[in-house]
Amino acid sequence: MSKLLSPIINPKDLLELQDSSEIILIDARAGINAEENYKKEHLKGARYVDLNRDLATVENNPANGGRHPLPSFEKFSAVLSKIGISPKSHVIIYDDKNGSNAAARFWWMLRSVGHEKVQVLNGGLQEAIKIGFPISSEIETFNSTEKYPISDWKLATANIDEVEKARNSSQNIVIDVRDKNRFDGLTEPLDLIAGHIPGAINIPFSENLNEDGFYKSPEVLKEKYTAILGNKNPEDTIVHCGSGVTACHTLLAIDYAGIEIPKLYVGSWSEWSRNDREMATKNKM
Protein backbone atom coordinates (compact mmCIF):
# COMPACT_ATOMS: atom_id res chain seq x y z
CA MET A 1 0.00 0.00 0.00
CA SER A 2 1.70 3.21 -1.12
CA LYS A 3 1.54 6.19 1.16
CA LEU A 4 0.61 9.29 -0.76
CA LEU A 5 -0.26 11.54 2.15
CA SER A 6 0.77 12.08 5.73
CA PRO A 7 -1.95 10.63 7.99
CA ILE A 8 -1.99 13.98 9.81
CA ILE A 9 -2.91 17.36 8.34
CA ASN A 10 -2.38 20.63 10.18
CA PRO A 11 -5.13 23.27 10.48
CA LYS A 12 -3.29 25.82 8.32
CA ASP A 13 -3.06 23.33 5.50
CA LEU A 14 -6.75 22.51 5.82
CA LEU A 15 -7.57 26.22 5.71
CA GLU A 16 -5.78 26.49 2.36
CA LEU A 17 -7.86 23.60 1.04
CA GLN A 18 -11.24 24.85 2.28
CA ASP A 19 -12.53 25.77 -1.17
CA SER A 20 -11.29 22.64 -2.88
CA SER A 21 -13.98 20.43 -4.35
CA GLU A 22 -11.60 17.49 -3.95
CA ILE A 23 -11.90 17.49 -0.16
CA ILE A 24 -14.53 15.61 1.80
CA LEU A 25 -14.49 16.91 5.36
CA ILE A 26 -15.88 14.60 8.04
CA ASP A 27 -16.99 15.46 11.59
CA ALA A 28 -16.50 12.33 13.71
CA ARG A 29 -17.00 13.65 17.22
CA ALA A 30 -18.65 11.18 19.56
CA GLY A 31 -20.25 11.01 22.98
CA ILE A 32 -23.37 12.50 24.49
CA ASN A 33 -25.17 14.96 22.19
CA ALA A 34 -22.45 14.69 19.54
CA GLU A 35 -24.81 14.92 16.58
CA GLU A 36 -26.77 17.76 18.16
CA ASN A 37 -23.53 19.65 18.77
CA TYR A 38 -22.54 19.04 15.15
CA LYS A 39 -25.83 20.53 13.99
CA LYS A 40 -25.30 23.59 16.18
CA GLU A 41 -21.77 24.24 14.98
CA HIS A 42 -19.38 22.41 12.66
CA LEU A 43 -16.65 23.23 10.20
CA LYS A 44 -18.31 24.50 7.05
CA GLY A 45 -18.94 21.70 4.59
CA ALA A 46 -18.32 18.90 7.08
CA ARG A 47 -20.45 15.77 6.89
CA TYR A 48 -21.23 13.87 10.07
CA VAL A 49 -20.53 10.23 10.93
CA ASP A 50 -21.81 8.61 14.10
CA LEU A 51 -19.53 6.22 15.99
CA ASN A 52 -22.29 3.88 17.16
CA ARG A 53 -24.42 4.00 14.03
CA ASP A 54 -21.84 4.25 11.23
CA LEU A 55 -18.47 3.05 12.51
CA ALA A 56 -19.59 0.07 14.56
CA THR A 57 -22.34 -2.50 14.91
CA VAL A 58 -23.26 -2.19 18.56
CA GLU A 59 -24.49 -5.48 20.01
CA ASN A 60 -26.62 -6.04 23.09
CA ASN A 61 -23.83 -7.98 24.79
CA PRO A 62 -20.34 -6.38 24.70
CA ALA A 63 -18.90 -9.78 25.65
CA ASN A 64 -19.20 -10.54 21.95
CA GLY A 65 -16.75 -8.15 20.33
CA GLY A 66 -16.78 -5.32 22.86
CA ARG A 67 -18.71 -2.07 22.92
CA HIS A 68 -17.79 -1.04 19.36
CA PRO A 69 -17.38 -4.08 17.09
CA LEU A 70 -16.51 -3.35 13.48
CA PRO A 71 -19.49 -3.16 11.13
CA SER A 72 -19.95 -5.63 8.30
CA PHE A 73 -18.35 -4.77 4.96
CA GLU A 74 -21.82 -4.26 3.51
CA LYS A 75 -22.78 -1.78 6.22
CA PHE A 76 -19.52 0.17 6.01
CA SER A 77 -19.74 0.29 2.23
CA ALA A 78 -23.25 1.71 2.50
CA VAL A 79 -22.09 4.33 5.01
CA LEU A 80 -19.27 5.49 2.73
CA SER A 81 -21.57 5.66 -0.27
CA LYS A 82 -24.23 7.55 1.69
CA ILE A 83 -21.79 10.30 2.75
CA GLY A 84 -20.34 10.58 -0.73
CA ILE A 85 -16.97 8.88 -0.32
CA SER A 86 -15.52 7.00 -3.29
CA PRO A 87 -12.14 5.23 -3.46
CA LYS A 88 -10.60 8.35 -5.03
CA SER A 89 -11.91 10.83 -2.44
CA HIS A 90 -9.51 12.90 -0.32
CA VAL A 91 -11.05 12.52 3.13
CA ILE A 92 -10.10 14.73 6.09
CA ILE A 93 -11.55 13.77 9.47
CA TYR A 94 -11.76 15.69 12.72
CA ASP A 95 -13.31 15.37 16.14
CA ASP A 96 -13.24 17.50 19.28
CA LYS A 97 -10.87 15.31 21.31
CA ASN A 98 -7.55 15.49 19.43
CA GLY A 99 -8.51 12.54 17.27
CA SER A 100 -9.30 10.20 20.15
CA ASN A 101 -13.10 10.27 19.81
CA ALA A 102 -13.69 8.58 16.50
CA ALA A 103 -11.56 10.48 13.95
CA ALA A 104 -8.68 8.02 14.29
CA ARG A 105 -11.11 5.07 14.27
CA PHE A 106 -12.62 6.25 10.97
CA TRP A 107 -9.08 6.84 9.61
CA TRP A 108 -8.11 3.26 10.56
CA MET A 109 -11.26 1.82 8.99
CA LEU A 110 -10.71 3.69 5.74
CA ARG A 111 -7.05 2.70 5.58
CA SER A 112 -8.06 -0.85 6.40
CA VAL A 113 -10.32 -1.11 3.37
CA GLY A 114 -7.52 0.22 1.16
CA HIS A 115 -8.38 3.93 1.10
CA GLU A 116 -5.15 5.92 0.83
CA LYS A 117 -6.18 9.56 0.67
CA VAL A 118 -7.32 10.00 4.25
CA GLN A 119 -6.01 12.31 6.98
CA VAL A 120 -6.89 13.33 10.52
CA LEU A 121 -6.92 17.00 11.48
CA ASN A 122 -4.19 17.81 13.98
CA GLY A 123 -5.66 19.60 17.01
CA GLY A 124 -9.20 18.90 15.87
CA LEU A 125 -12.24 21.14 15.72
CA GLN A 126 -11.03 23.70 18.25
CA GLU A 127 -7.76 24.44 16.46
CA ALA A 128 -9.45 24.80 13.08
CA ILE A 129 -11.87 27.34 14.56
CA LYS A 130 -9.00 29.14 16.28
CA ILE A 131 -7.19 29.81 13.01
CA GLY A 132 -10.33 31.04 11.27
CA PHE A 133 -11.77 28.07 9.43
CA PRO A 134 -15.41 29.02 8.77
CA ILE A 135 -18.07 27.34 10.86
CA SER A 136 -21.68 26.60 10.01
CA SER A 137 -24.95 25.41 11.50
CA GLU A 138 -26.51 24.73 8.11
CA ILE A 139 -27.56 21.31 6.88
CA GLU A 140 -24.85 20.18 4.51
CA THR A 141 -25.99 18.85 1.14
CA PHE A 142 -24.00 16.42 -0.98
CA ASN A 143 -24.47 13.55 -3.37
CA SER A 144 -24.11 9.91 -2.52
CA THR A 145 -21.76 7.74 -4.56
CA GLU A 146 -21.84 4.30 -6.07
CA LYS A 147 -21.28 1.32 -3.79
CA TYR A 148 -17.81 1.48 -2.25
CA PRO A 149 -16.01 -1.80 -3.04
CA ILE A 150 -14.82 -3.54 0.14
CA SER A 151 -13.52 -7.11 0.27
CA ASP A 152 -11.58 -7.37 3.52
CA TRP A 153 -9.82 -5.53 6.35
CA LYS A 154 -6.29 -5.02 5.05
CA LEU A 155 -4.92 -3.89 8.42
CA ALA A 156 -4.40 -6.65 10.96
CA THR A 157 -6.71 -7.26 13.90
CA ALA A 158 -6.46 -9.64 16.86
CA ASN A 159 -9.24 -11.58 18.54
CA ILE A 160 -9.54 -12.39 22.23
CA ASP A 161 -7.80 -15.76 21.89
CA GLU A 162 -4.84 -14.21 20.09
CA VAL A 163 -4.54 -11.66 22.88
CA GLU A 164 -4.62 -14.47 25.46
CA LYS A 165 -1.73 -16.15 23.71
CA ALA A 166 0.21 -12.93 23.11
CA ARG A 167 0.04 -11.67 26.70
CA ASN A 168 1.88 -14.79 27.87
CA SER A 169 4.55 -14.69 25.16
CA SER A 170 7.88 -12.89 25.27
CA GLN A 171 7.65 -12.60 21.48
CA ASN A 172 4.65 -10.28 21.72
CA ILE A 173 3.74 -6.90 23.16
CA VAL A 174 0.20 -5.99 24.23
CA ILE A 175 -0.29 -2.24 24.61
CA ASP A 176 -3.18 -0.67 26.54
CA VAL A 177 -3.63 3.02 25.61
CA ARG A 178 -6.14 3.97 28.30
CA ASP A 179 -5.14 6.46 30.98
CA LYS A 180 -3.13 5.14 33.91
CA ASN A 181 -5.95 5.29 36.46
CA ARG A 182 -8.11 3.02 34.32
CA PHE A 183 -5.20 0.68 33.63
CA ASP A 184 -4.39 0.51 37.33
CA GLY A 185 -8.00 -0.29 38.17
CA LEU A 186 -8.53 2.87 40.20
CA THR A 187 -11.47 4.01 38.09
CA GLU A 188 -13.65 2.67 35.28
CA PRO A 189 -16.26 5.02 33.81
CA LEU A 190 -17.53 2.72 31.05
CA ASP A 191 -17.03 -0.97 31.69
CA LEU A 192 -18.18 -3.27 34.49
CA ILE A 193 -14.78 -4.08 35.98
CA ALA A 194 -11.79 -1.80 36.52
CA GLY A 195 -8.36 -3.14 35.68
CA HIS A 196 -6.31 -4.41 32.74
CA ILE A 197 -5.21 -7.47 30.80
CA PRO A 198 -2.36 -9.12 32.74
CA GLY A 199 0.87 -8.85 30.79
CA ALA A 200 -0.19 -5.69 28.94
CA ILE A 201 1.87 -2.52 29.21
CA ASN A 202 0.30 0.90 29.64
CA ILE A 203 1.16 3.64 27.15
CA PRO A 204 -1.64 6.23 27.39
CA PHE A 205 -2.68 7.68 24.03
CA SER A 206 -2.28 11.16 25.54
CA GLU A 207 1.47 10.63 25.37
CA ASN A 208 1.19 10.93 21.58
CA LEU A 209 0.36 14.61 22.04
CA ASN A 210 2.33 17.63 23.12
CA GLU A 211 1.10 20.10 25.72
CA ASP A 212 -0.81 22.04 23.04
CA GLY A 213 -2.86 19.01 22.05
CA PHE A 214 -1.11 18.42 18.73
CA TYR A 215 0.55 15.19 17.73
CA LYS A 216 4.24 15.13 18.56
CA SER A 217 6.53 15.19 15.54
CA PRO A 218 7.08 12.00 13.54
CA GLU A 219 10.69 12.00 14.68
CA VAL A 220 9.77 12.11 18.38
CA LEU A 221 7.08 9.46 17.94
CA LYS A 222 9.43 7.22 15.99
CA GLU A 223 12.04 7.40 18.73
CA LYS A 224 9.40 6.61 21.35
CA TYR A 225 7.77 3.65 19.63
CA THR A 226 11.01 2.21 18.27
CA ALA A 227 12.25 2.06 21.85
CA ILE A 228 9.06 0.29 22.92
CA LEU A 229 8.61 -2.07 19.99
CA GLY A 230 12.26 -2.82 19.29
CA ASN A 231 12.73 -5.09 16.29
CA LYS A 232 9.42 -6.88 16.68
CA ASN A 233 7.28 -7.40 13.61
CA PRO A 234 4.01 -5.43 13.54
CA GLU A 235 2.01 -8.66 13.78
CA ASP A 236 3.68 -9.33 17.14
CA THR A 237 2.26 -6.15 18.67
CA ILE A 238 -1.39 -5.76 19.69
CA VAL A 239 -2.87 -2.38 20.64
CA HIS A 240 -6.13 -1.98 22.54
CA CYS A 241 -8.13 0.41 24.73
CA GLY A 242 -11.63 0.19 26.17
CA SER A 243 -13.60 -0.60 23.01
CA GLY A 244 -11.28 -0.38 20.02
CA VAL A 245 -11.73 3.35 19.33
CA THR A 246 -9.02 5.25 21.20
CA ALA A 247 -6.50 2.52 20.36
CA CYS A 248 -6.65 3.83 16.80
CA HIS A 249 -5.16 7.11 18.06
CA THR A 250 -1.97 5.23 18.87
CA LEU A 251 -2.08 3.26 15.62
CA LEU A 252 -2.30 6.62 13.84
CA ALA A 253 0.67 7.93 15.83
CA ILE A 254 2.70 4.84 14.93
CA ASP A 255 1.84 5.27 11.25
CA TYR A 256 2.70 8.99 11.46
CA ALA A 257 6.07 7.92 12.87
CA GLY A 258 6.71 5.86 9.76
CA ILE A 259 6.40 2.52 11.54
CA GLU A 260 4.22 -0.27 10.17
CA ILE A 261 0.81 -0.41 11.85
CA PRO A 262 0.42 -3.14 14.52
CA LYS A 263 -2.68 -5.24 15.19
CA LEU A 264 -5.84 -3.72 16.67
CA TYR A 265 -7.74 -5.67 19.31
CA VAL A 266 -11.17 -4.30 18.53
CA GLY A 267 -12.97 -5.92 21.48
CA SER A 268 -10.43 -4.46 23.91
CA TRP A 269 -11.09 -4.27 27.67
CA SER A 270 -14.86 -4.10 27.16
CA GLU A 271 -14.81 -7.61 25.70
CA TRP A 272 -11.97 -9.07 27.77
CA SER A 273 -13.47 -8.04 31.11
CA ARG A 274 -16.78 -9.74 30.31
CA ASN A 275 -15.37 -13.13 29.34
CA ASP A 276 -14.11 -14.68 32.54
CA ARG A 277 -10.49 -14.10 31.50
CA GLU A 278 -7.71 -13.43 33.96
CA MET A 279 -7.71 -9.77 35.00
CA ALA A 280 -5.42 -7.49 36.92
CA THR A 281 -7.67 -5.37 39.13
CA LYS A 282 -7.19 -2.99 42.04
CA ASN A 283 -7.38 -5.92 44.45
CA LYS A 284 -5.38 -8.28 42.29
CA MET A 285 -2.40 -6.68 40.65
XYZ file of C-alpha atoms in Angstrom:
285
model
C 0.000 0.000 0.000
C 1.697 3.206 -1.116
C 1.539 6.193 1.163
C 0.612 9.294 -0.762
C -0.262 11.538 2.152
C 0.768 12.085 5.731
C -1.946 10.625 7.987
C -1.988 13.984 9.814
C -2.915 17.357 8.341
C -2.375 20.635 10.177
C -5.127 23.266 10.485
C -3.287 25.825 8.322
C -3.056 23.326 5.495
C -6.747 22.515 5.822
C -7.566 26.225 5.707
C -5.779 26.491 2.361
C -7.859 23.605 1.036
C -11.244 24.851 2.281
C -12.529 25.769 -1.174
C -11.287 22.639 -2.880
C -13.981 20.431 -4.353
C -11.597 17.494 -3.955
C -11.900 17.493 -0.163
C -14.527 15.608 1.802
C -14.490 16.908 5.362
C -15.880 14.604 8.043
C -16.988 15.463 11.591
C -16.497 12.333 13.709
C -16.998 13.650 17.221
C -18.654 11.177 19.563
C -20.247 11.007 22.977
C -23.374 12.504 24.494
C -25.175 14.962 22.191
C -22.446 14.686 19.542
C -24.813 14.922 16.585
C -26.772 17.764 18.163
C -23.528 19.647 18.772
C -22.542 19.044 15.152
C -25.827 20.534 13.987
C -25.297 23.590 16.180
C -21.768 24.239 14.979
C -19.383 22.414 12.665
C -16.651 23.225 10.197
C -18.313 24.498 7.045
C -18.942 21.700 4.588
C -18.321 18.903 7.076
C -20.455 15.770 6.885
C -21.228 13.866 10.068
C -20.528 10.229 10.932
C -21.807 8.615 14.101
C -19.533 6.224 15.986
C -22.290 3.883 17.160
C -24.421 4.005 14.032
C -21.841 4.254 11.232
C -18.466 3.052 12.508
C -19.593 0.072 14.563
C -22.339 -2.498 14.909
C -23.258 -2.191 18.563
C -24.486 -5.484 20.013
C -26.619 -6.038 23.094
C -23.827 -7.978 24.790
C -20.337 -6.380 24.698
C -18.903 -9.778 25.651
C -19.204 -10.536 21.952
C -16.750 -8.152 20.328
C -16.780 -5.325 22.855
C -18.714 -2.070 22.920
C -17.790 -1.039 19.361
C -17.384 -4.080 17.089
C -16.513 -3.346 13.482
C -19.488 -3.160 11.135
C -19.950 -5.626 8.299
C -18.351 -4.769 4.964
C -21.823 -4.259 3.514
C -22.775 -1.780 6.223
C -19.517 0.169 6.012
C -19.736 0.287 2.227
C -23.253 1.707 2.502
C -22.086 4.332 5.013
C -19.268 5.489 2.730
C -21.573 5.664 -0.274
C -24.227 7.546 1.689
C -21.789 10.298 2.752
C -20.338 10.578 -0.735
C -16.973 8.879 -0.325
C -15.524 7.000 -3.289
C -12.142 5.228 -3.464
C -10.604 8.348 -5.031
C -11.915 10.833 -2.439
C -9.514 12.897 -0.322
C -11.051 12.524 3.134
C -10.101 14.729 6.095
C -11.546 13.770 9.468
C -11.765 15.693 12.715
C -13.315 15.375 16.143
C -13.239 17.498 19.279
C -10.870 15.309 21.314
C -7.552 15.492 19.431
C -8.506 12.538 17.268
C -9.305 10.205 20.153
C -13.097 10.269 19.813
C -13.688 8.584 16.497
C -11.565 10.481 13.952
C -8.684 8.024 14.288
C -11.106 5.069 14.267
C -12.616 6.246 10.965
C -9.082 6.837 9.611
C -8.109 3.257 10.562
C -11.256 1.823 8.991
C -10.709 3.687 5.737
C -7.052 2.697 5.578
C -8.056 -0.849 6.398
C -10.317 -1.111 3.365
C -7.525 0.225 1.156
C -8.380 3.932 1.096
C -5.154 5.917 0.825
C -6.184 9.565 0.672
C -7.323 10.002 4.253
C -6.010 12.308 6.977
C -6.887 13.328 10.521
C -6.920 16.997 11.484
C -4.194 17.809 13.983
C -5.659 19.602 17.009
C -9.195 18.896 15.875
C -12.237 21.138 15.721
C -11.032 23.698 18.248
C -7.760 24.439 16.464
C -9.455 24.799 13.079
C -11.874 27.337 14.559
C -8.998 29.137 16.283
C -7.194 29.815 13.012
C -10.334 31.037 11.266
C -11.774 28.066 9.435
C -15.406 29.020 8.770
C -18.071 27.338 10.863
C -21.679 26.605 10.013
C -24.945 25.414 11.500
C -26.510 24.732 8.108
C -27.564 21.311 6.885
C -24.847 20.177 4.507
C -25.991 18.848 1.139
C -24.005 16.422 -0.977
C -24.475 13.552 -3.375
C -24.109 9.912 -2.519
C -21.755 7.743 -4.555
C -21.840 4.303 -6.071
C -21.276 1.318 -3.791
C -17.812 1.485 -2.251
C -16.011 -1.796 -3.037
C -14.819 -3.545 0.138
C -13.517 -7.110 0.273
C -11.575 -7.368 3.515
C -9.816 -5.534 6.345
C -6.288 -5.015 5.053
C -4.919 -3.888 8.420
C -4.400 -6.650 10.962
C -6.713 -7.257 13.902
C -6.465 -9.638 16.860
C -9.238 -11.575 18.543
C -9.539 -12.392 22.228
C -7.797 -15.763 21.894
C -4.836 -14.211 20.091
C -4.538 -11.656 22.883
C -4.619 -14.465 25.455
C -1.730 -16.150 23.710
C 0.210 -12.925 23.114
C 0.036 -11.668 26.701
C 1.877 -14.786 27.866
C 4.551 -14.691 25.158
C 7.884 -12.885 25.269
C 7.647 -12.602 21.484
C 4.652 -10.284 21.715
C 3.740 -6.896 23.163
C 0.199 -5.993 24.233
C -0.293 -2.242 24.613
C -3.183 -0.667 26.544
C -3.625 3.015 25.610
C -6.145 3.973 28.304
C -5.141 6.458 30.985
C -3.127 5.137 33.913
C -5.950 5.286 36.463
C -8.109 3.022 34.323
C -5.200 0.680 33.627
C -4.391 0.510 37.332
C -7.995 -0.292 38.168
C -8.534 2.869 40.201
C -11.465 4.008 38.085
C -13.650 2.674 35.280
C -16.258 5.020 33.811
C -17.534 2.725 31.046
C -17.029 -0.968 31.688
C -18.177 -3.273 34.492
C -14.784 -4.077 35.979
C -11.794 -1.803 36.522
C -8.362 -3.143 35.676
C -6.312 -4.407 32.744
C -5.213 -7.465 30.803
C -2.359 -9.120 32.735
C 0.871 -8.846 30.791
C -0.188 -5.695 28.938
C 1.874 -2.519 29.209
C 0.297 0.898 29.644
C 1.159 3.641 27.151
C -1.639 6.235 27.390
C -2.681 7.683 24.034
C -2.283 11.161 25.537
C 1.474 10.626 25.368
C 1.190 10.927 21.577
C 0.359 14.608 22.038
C 2.333 17.629 23.118
C 1.099 20.104 25.720
C -0.813 22.041 23.042
C -2.857 19.013 22.049
C -1.111 18.418 18.728
C 0.555 15.187 17.730
C 4.238 15.133 18.558
C 6.532 15.190 15.542
C 7.077 11.997 13.539
C 10.694 12.004 14.684
C 9.771 12.114 18.381
C 7.076 9.465 17.935
C 9.427 7.224 15.986
C 12.041 7.397 18.728
C 9.402 6.610 21.349
C 7.774 3.649 19.629
C 11.007 2.213 18.266
C 12.253 2.057 21.849
C 9.055 0.289 22.921
C 8.612 -2.073 19.992
C 12.258 -2.818 19.293
C 12.733 -5.086 16.294
C 9.422 -6.880 16.679
C 7.284 -7.397 13.613
C 4.009 -5.425 13.545
C 2.010 -8.657 13.779
C 3.676 -9.327 17.139
C 2.259 -6.146 18.670
C -1.386 -5.761 19.689
C -2.870 -2.375 20.637
C -6.132 -1.981 22.537
C -8.132 0.405 24.726
C -11.633 0.195 26.168
C -13.596 -0.602 23.008
C -11.276 -0.381 20.015
C -11.725 3.347 19.332
C -9.017 5.248 21.200
C -6.495 2.521 20.363
C -6.649 3.833 16.795
C -5.159 7.114 18.063
C -1.967 5.234 18.867
C -2.078 3.262 15.616
C -2.300 6.616 13.836
C 0.667 7.933 15.831
C 2.696 4.844 14.931
C 1.844 5.271 11.247
C 2.701 8.989 11.465
C 6.074 7.923 12.865
C 6.713 5.859 9.761
C 6.400 2.523 11.544
C 4.221 -0.267 10.175
C 0.805 -0.411 11.846
C 0.416 -3.145 14.518
C -2.681 -5.238 15.190
C -5.836 -3.721 16.667
C -7.740 -5.666 19.305
C -11.174 -4.300 18.526
C -12.970 -5.922 21.478
C -10.426 -4.465 23.909
C -11.086 -4.274 27.667
C -14.860 -4.103 27.160
C -14.812 -7.605 25.699
C -11.965 -9.067 27.770
C -13.470 -8.037 31.107
C -16.778 -9.740 30.306
C -15.370 -13.132 29.338
C -14.114 -14.680 32.544
C -10.493 -14.102 31.501
C -7.713 -13.431 33.962
C -7.715 -9.772 35.001
C -5.416 -7.486 36.919
C -7.671 -5.366 39.131
C -7.193 -2.988 42.037
C -7.378 -5.917 44.454
C -5.380 -8.284 42.292
C -2.397 -6.675 40.647
